[in-house]
Short mmCIF file of C-alpha atoms in Angstrom, two decimals:
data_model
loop_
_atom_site.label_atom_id
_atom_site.label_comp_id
_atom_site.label_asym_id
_atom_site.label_seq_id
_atom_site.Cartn_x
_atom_site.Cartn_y
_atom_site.Cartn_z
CA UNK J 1 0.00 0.00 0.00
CA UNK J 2 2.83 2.54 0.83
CA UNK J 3 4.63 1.50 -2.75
CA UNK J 4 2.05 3.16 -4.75
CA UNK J 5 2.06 6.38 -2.61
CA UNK J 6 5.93 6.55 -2.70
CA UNK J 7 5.28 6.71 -6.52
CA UNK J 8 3.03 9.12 -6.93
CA UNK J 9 4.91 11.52 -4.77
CA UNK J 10 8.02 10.89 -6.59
CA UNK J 11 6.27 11.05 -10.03
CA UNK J 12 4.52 14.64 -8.44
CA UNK J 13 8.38 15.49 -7.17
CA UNK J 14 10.06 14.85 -10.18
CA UNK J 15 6.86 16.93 -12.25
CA UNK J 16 7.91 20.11 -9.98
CA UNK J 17 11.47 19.71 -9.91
CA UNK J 18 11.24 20.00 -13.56
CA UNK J 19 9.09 22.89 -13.70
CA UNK J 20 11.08 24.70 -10.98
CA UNK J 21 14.34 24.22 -13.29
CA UNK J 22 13.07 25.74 -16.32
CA UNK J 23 11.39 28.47 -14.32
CA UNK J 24 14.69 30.86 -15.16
CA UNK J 25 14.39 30.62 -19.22
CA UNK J 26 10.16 31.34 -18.59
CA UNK J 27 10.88 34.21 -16.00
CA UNK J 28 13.84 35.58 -18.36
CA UNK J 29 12.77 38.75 -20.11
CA UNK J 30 14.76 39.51 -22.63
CA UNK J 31 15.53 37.30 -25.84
CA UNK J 32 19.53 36.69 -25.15
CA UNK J 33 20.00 32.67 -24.79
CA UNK J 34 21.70 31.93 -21.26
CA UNK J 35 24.95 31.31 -21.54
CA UNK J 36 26.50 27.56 -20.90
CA UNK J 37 28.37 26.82 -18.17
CA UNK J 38 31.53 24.62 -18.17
CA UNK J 39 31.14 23.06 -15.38
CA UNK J 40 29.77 22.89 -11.68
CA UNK J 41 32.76 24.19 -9.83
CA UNK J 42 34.56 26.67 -12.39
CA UNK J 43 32.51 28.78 -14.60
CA UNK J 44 33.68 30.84 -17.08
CA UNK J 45 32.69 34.46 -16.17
CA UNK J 46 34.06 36.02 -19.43
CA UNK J 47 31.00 33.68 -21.28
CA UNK J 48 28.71 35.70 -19.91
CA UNK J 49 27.87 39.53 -21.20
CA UNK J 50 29.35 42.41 -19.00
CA UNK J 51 25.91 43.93 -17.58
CA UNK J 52 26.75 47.75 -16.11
CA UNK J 53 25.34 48.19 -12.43
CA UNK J 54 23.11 51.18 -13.32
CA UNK J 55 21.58 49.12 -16.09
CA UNK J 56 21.00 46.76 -13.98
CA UNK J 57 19.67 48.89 -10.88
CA UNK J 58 16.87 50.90 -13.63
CA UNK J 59 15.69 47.26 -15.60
CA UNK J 60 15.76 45.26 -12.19
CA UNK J 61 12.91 43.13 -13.67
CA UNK J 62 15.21 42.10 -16.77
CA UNK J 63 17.71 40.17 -14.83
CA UNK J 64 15.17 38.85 -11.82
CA UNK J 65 16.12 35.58 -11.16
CA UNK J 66 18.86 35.47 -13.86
CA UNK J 67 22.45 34.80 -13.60
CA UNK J 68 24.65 38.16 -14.31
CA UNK J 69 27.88 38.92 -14.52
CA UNK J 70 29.47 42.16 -13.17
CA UNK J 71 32.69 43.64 -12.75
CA UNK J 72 34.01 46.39 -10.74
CA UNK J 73 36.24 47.59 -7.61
CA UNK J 74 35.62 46.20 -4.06
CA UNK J 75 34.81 49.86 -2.21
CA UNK J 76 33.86 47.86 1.31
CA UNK J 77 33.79 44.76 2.73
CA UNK J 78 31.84 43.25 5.73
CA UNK J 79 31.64 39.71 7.20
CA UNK J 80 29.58 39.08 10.28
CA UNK J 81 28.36 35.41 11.90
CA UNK J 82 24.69 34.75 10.98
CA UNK J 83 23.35 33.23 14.21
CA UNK J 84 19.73 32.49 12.44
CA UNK J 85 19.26 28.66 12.22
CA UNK J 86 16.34 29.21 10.05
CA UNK J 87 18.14 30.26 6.95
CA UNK J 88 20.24 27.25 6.11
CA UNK J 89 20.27 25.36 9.71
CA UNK J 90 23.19 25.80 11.35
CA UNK J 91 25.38 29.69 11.90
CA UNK J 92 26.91 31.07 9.15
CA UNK J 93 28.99 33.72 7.76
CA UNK J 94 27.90 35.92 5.69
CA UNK J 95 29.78 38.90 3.35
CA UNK J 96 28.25 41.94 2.16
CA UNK J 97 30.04 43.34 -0.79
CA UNK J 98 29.90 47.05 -1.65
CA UNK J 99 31.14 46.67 -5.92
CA UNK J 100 31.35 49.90 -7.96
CA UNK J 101 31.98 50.40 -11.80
CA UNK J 102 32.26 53.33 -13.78
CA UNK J 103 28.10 53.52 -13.84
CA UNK J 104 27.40 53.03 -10.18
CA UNK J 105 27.27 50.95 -7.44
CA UNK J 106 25.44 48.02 -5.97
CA UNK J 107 25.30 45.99 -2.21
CA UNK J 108 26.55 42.07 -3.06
CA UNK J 109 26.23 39.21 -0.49
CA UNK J 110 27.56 36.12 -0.19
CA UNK J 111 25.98 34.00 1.98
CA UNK J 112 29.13 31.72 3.16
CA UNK J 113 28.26 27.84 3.81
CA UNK J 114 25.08 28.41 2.79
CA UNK J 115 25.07 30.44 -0.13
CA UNK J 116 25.78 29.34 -3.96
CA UNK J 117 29.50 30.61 -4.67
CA UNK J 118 30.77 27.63 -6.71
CA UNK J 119 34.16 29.14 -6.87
CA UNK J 120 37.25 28.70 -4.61
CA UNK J 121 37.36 32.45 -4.19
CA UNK J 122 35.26 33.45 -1.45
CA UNK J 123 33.94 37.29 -0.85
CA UNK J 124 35.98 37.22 2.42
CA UNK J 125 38.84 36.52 0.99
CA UNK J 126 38.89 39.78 -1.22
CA UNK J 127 39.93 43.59 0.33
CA UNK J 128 38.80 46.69 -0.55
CA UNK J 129 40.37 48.07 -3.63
CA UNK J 130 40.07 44.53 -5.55
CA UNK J 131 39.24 44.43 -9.01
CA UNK J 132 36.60 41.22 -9.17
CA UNK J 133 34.53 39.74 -12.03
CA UNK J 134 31.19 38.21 -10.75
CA UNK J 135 28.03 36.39 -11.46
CA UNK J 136 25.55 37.28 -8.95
CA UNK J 137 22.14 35.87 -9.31
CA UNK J 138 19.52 38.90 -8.85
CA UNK J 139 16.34 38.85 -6.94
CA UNK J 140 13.61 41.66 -6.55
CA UNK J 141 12.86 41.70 -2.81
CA UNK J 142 8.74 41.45 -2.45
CA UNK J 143 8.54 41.43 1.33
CA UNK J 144 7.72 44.71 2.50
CA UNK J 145 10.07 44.45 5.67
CA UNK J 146 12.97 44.10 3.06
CA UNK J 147 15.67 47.04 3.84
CA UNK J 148 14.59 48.71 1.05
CA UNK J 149 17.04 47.62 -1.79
CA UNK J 150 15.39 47.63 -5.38
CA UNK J 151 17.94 44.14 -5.64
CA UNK J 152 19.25 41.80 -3.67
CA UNK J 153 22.60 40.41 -5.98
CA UNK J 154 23.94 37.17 -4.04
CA UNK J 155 27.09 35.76 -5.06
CA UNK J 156 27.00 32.64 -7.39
CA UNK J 157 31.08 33.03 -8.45
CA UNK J 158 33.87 35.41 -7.79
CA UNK J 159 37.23 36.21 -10.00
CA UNK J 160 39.96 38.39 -9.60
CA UNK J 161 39.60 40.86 -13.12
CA UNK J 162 42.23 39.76 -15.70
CA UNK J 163 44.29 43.10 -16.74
#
């Protein structure tokens, strides 16, 4: 009696899973194919177009949910301990990134252990002044207790900038 009801919630699991995973090319707004990635652990940054941070920041609503990439200078740096078990289950560090290019500037995190930085480098790793190409992953806050960002970039891979 269980084995039929342990396949029809895998058969319903596997239905979302698959409709969660192509959510990003249905939510994408504009007609640019996603780029490939090379792999799981290093990603080639350079694949993906350059996006300026106040293009970004005006067309939020392009890029929600999308993979970007973004390069600029590391203008501050802060890492504190994340005490709050209900965000990934155990304490965490977390990095908040202040990145500016020649068009503005935007507030990146990196959520540590429990974030989605595939790379080796890791945001606390870097000091002010850095040059750094990205990919953050953007999301339009909808809470209304939200600190009042119009984004909320989180880190999905960090690289020094190649001169």
């Amino acid at each position: 009696m269980t084995a039929p009801l342990t396949r029809i919630w895998l058969r319903t699991f596997i239905l979302i899973l698959s409709g969660v995973i192509g959510t990003d090319s249905v939510l994408a707004t504009d007609e640019r194919p996603l780029p490939s990635r090379t792999s799981s652990v290093r990603l080639s940054v350079t694949s993906y177009e350059r996006i300026p941070i106040a293009t970004m920041l005006a067309h939020p609503d392009r890029y929600q949910m999308r993979d970007i990439r973004i390069a600029g200078t590391v203008t501050a740096i802060q890492t504190e301990t994340m005490t709050n078990r209900m965000i990934c289950g155990s304490a965490h560090e977390q990095t908040t990134l202040m990145v500016e290019d020649d068009s503005g500037q935007i507030e990146i995190i990196d959520r540590g252990a429990c974030g989605k930085n595939v790379g080796a480098l890791k945001a606390p790793m870097l000091k002010t002044g850095h040059q750094i190409d990205l990919l953050v992953q953007i999301m339009i806050p909808t809470n209304m207790g939200h600190s009042g960002l119009p984004v909320e970039a989180t880190i999905r891979y960090i690289d020094l900038a190649r001169e």
